[in-house]
Coordinates of C-alpha atoms in Angstrom, one line a residue:
M20 CA -38.8 -22.5 66.9
P21 CA -40.0 -23.4 63.5
F22 CA -39.6 -26.8 61.8
D23 CA -39.7 -28.6 58.4
Y24 CA -42.3 -31.3 57.9
L25 CA -40.6 -34.4 56.6
G26 CA -43.6 -36.6 56.3
R27 CA -45.5 -39.5 57.8
I28 CA -43.8 -42.6 59.1
S29 CA -44.7 -45.9 57.3
H30 CA -44.5 -49.3 58.9
G31 CA -42.3 -52.1 57.6
G32 CA -38.8 -50.8 58.4
G33 CA -35.9 -53.2 58.8
S34 CA -34.8 -54.8 62.0
Y35 CA -31.6 -53.9 63.8
P36 CA -29.5 -55.7 66.5
F37 CA -30.7 -54.8 70.1
F38 CA -28.1 -55.2 72.9
S39 CA -29.3 -55.7 76.5
F40 CA -26.6 -53.5 78.1
R41 CA -26.3 -49.8 78.5
V42 CA -23.2 -48.4 76.8
P43 CA -20.8 -46.7 79.3
A44 CA -19.1 -43.5 78.3
G45 CA -15.9 -45.0 79.5
F46 CA -14.3 -48.3 78.4
P47 CA -16.2 -50.4 75.9
S48 CA -17.8 -53.8 76.7
P49 CA -17.6 -56.7 74.2
A50 CA -21.0 -56.0 72.7
Q51 CA -21.6 -59.3 70.9
D52 CA -21.8 -61.1 74.3
H53 CA -24.9 -59.1 75.1
L54 CA -26.9 -59.4 71.8
E55 CA -30.4 -60.0 73.0
R56 CA -32.4 -60.0 69.7
D57 CA -33.3 -58.0 66.7
I58 CA -35.6 -55.0 67.1
S59 CA -37.3 -52.8 64.6
L60 CA -37.3 -49.0 65.0
D61 CA -41.2 -49.3 64.8
E62 CA -41.1 -51.4 67.9
L63 CA -38.4 -49.3 69.7
F64 CA -40.2 -46.0 69.2
N65 CA -43.7 -47.6 69.5
L66 CA -44.7 -46.0 66.2
R67 CA -48.3 -46.2 65.1
A68 CA -48.5 -44.8 61.6
P69 CA -50.4 -42.9 60.2
H70 CA -50.6 -41.0 63.5
T71 CA -46.9 -40.4 63.6
Y72 CA -44.9 -37.9 61.5
I73 CA -41.4 -36.4 61.6
V74 CA -40.3 -32.8 61.6
R75 CA -36.8 -31.2 61.5
V76 CA -36.2 -28.4 64.0
T77 CA -34.7 -25.1 63.1
G78 CA -33.7 -22.6 65.8
D79 CA -32.6 -22.7 69.4
S80 CA -35.7 -22.0 71.5
M81 CA -35.9 -25.5 73.0
V82 CA -32.2 -26.2 73.8
Q83 CA -32.8 -26.6 77.5
A84 CA -35.3 -29.4 76.7
G85 CA -32.5 -31.1 74.7
I86 CA -33.9 -30.2 71.3
F87 CA -31.4 -28.5 69.0
D88 CA -31.2 -27.0 65.6
G89 CA -31.4 -29.8 63.0
D90 CA -32.8 -32.5 65.3
L91 CA -35.6 -34.7 64.1
L92 CA -38.8 -34.9 66.2
L93 CA -41.2 -37.9 66.1
V94 CA -44.6 -36.5 66.7
D95 CA -47.8 -38.3 67.6
R96 CA -51.0 -36.6 66.3
S97 CA -53.3 -39.0 68.2
K98 CA -52.2 -37.8 71.7
E99 CA -54.1 -35.1 73.5
P100 CA -51.5 -32.6 74.9
R101 CA -51.2 -32.4 78.6
S102 CA -49.6 -29.5 80.6
G103 CA -45.8 -30.1 80.4
D104 CA -45.8 -31.9 77.0
I105 CA -43.7 -30.6 74.1
V106 CA -46.0 -30.0 71.2
I107 CA -45.9 -29.0 67.5
A108 CA -48.4 -26.2 67.3
A109 CA -49.6 -23.4 64.9
L110 CA -50.2 -20.1 66.6
N111 CA -51.9 -17.7 64.3
S112 CA -50.6 -19.9 61.4
E113 CA -47.0 -19.8 62.6
P114 CA -45.6 -23.3 63.2
L115 CA -43.9 -23.7 66.5
V116 CA -42.2 -26.3 68.8
K117 CA -43.0 -25.3 72.4
R118 CA -43.8 -26.7 75.8
F119 CA -47.5 -26.7 76.3
S120 CA -48.8 -25.4 79.6
I121 CA -52.1 -24.7 81.3
E122 CA -51.8 -22.1 84.1
G123 CA -55.2 -21.5 85.7
Q124 CA -57.4 -20.5 82.8
M125 CA -54.5 -19.5 80.5
T126 CA -52.9 -21.7 77.8
V127 CA -49.2 -20.9 77.5
L128 CA -46.5 -22.0 75.0
R129 CA -43.1 -21.9 76.6
S130 CA -39.7 -21.9 75.1
E131 CA -36.9 -23.8 76.8
N132 CA -34.4 -21.0 76.3
P133 CA -34.4 -17.9 78.5
K134 CA -33.8 -15.7 75.5
Y135 CA -37.4 -16.3 74.4
P136 CA -40.5 -15.1 76.4
P137 CA -43.6 -17.4 76.9
R138 CA -46.4 -17.0 74.5
Y139 CA -49.7 -16.5 76.3
I140 CA -52.7 -17.5 74.2
L141 CA -55.2 -14.7 74.0
E142 CA -58.9 -15.0 72.9
S143 CA -58.0 -13.4 69.6
D144 CA -55.3 -16.0 68.9
E145 CA -55.8 -19.0 66.8
L146 CA -54.0 -22.1 68.3
S147 CA -53.9 -25.5 66.7
I148 CA -52.0 -28.4 68.2
W149 CA -50.5 -30.6 65.5
G150 CA -49.2 -33.3 67.9
V151 CA -47.2 -34.2 70.9
V152 CA -43.4 -34.8 70.6
R153 CA -42.6 -38.3 71.7
F154 CA -38.9 -38.7 70.7
S155 CA -36.0 -36.6 69.3
V156 CA -33.2 -37.8 67.2
R157 CA -29.9 -36.0 66.7
S158 CA -27.2 -36.6 64.2
H159 CA -23.7 -36.6 65.7
N160 CA -22.0 -36.4 62.3
H161 CA -20.5 -33.0 62.2
G162 CA -19.0 -33.4 58.7

């Protein structure tokens, strides 16, 4: 699943209202009664620029992880990947979004779609981890 690099995140974004209740999928609650405080997206996503950048996903290999074509991923370059993390990687210069896995002595990059086989990293392969995915953002505007 390739991606488009959109750039690093810079601090200093605006603040937005933060409500202390969870939004039910049924009947709405009068939200203004629950306004707790303003919160910045930097605080909400615990962004630590310049270690954080954004990519836009293309493809469907990670759909069972909830990552869909067109989604934005917030990626932390400062985190060491652990088995089970979703990572941005380059395998033989091919950029990928995959689930990172260590199985015995093997490193494996797994898709989250049964249509795509796992990629077992061989000695002749060149693997570079570009960061660990921390959040995904999806637009629900289908216009």
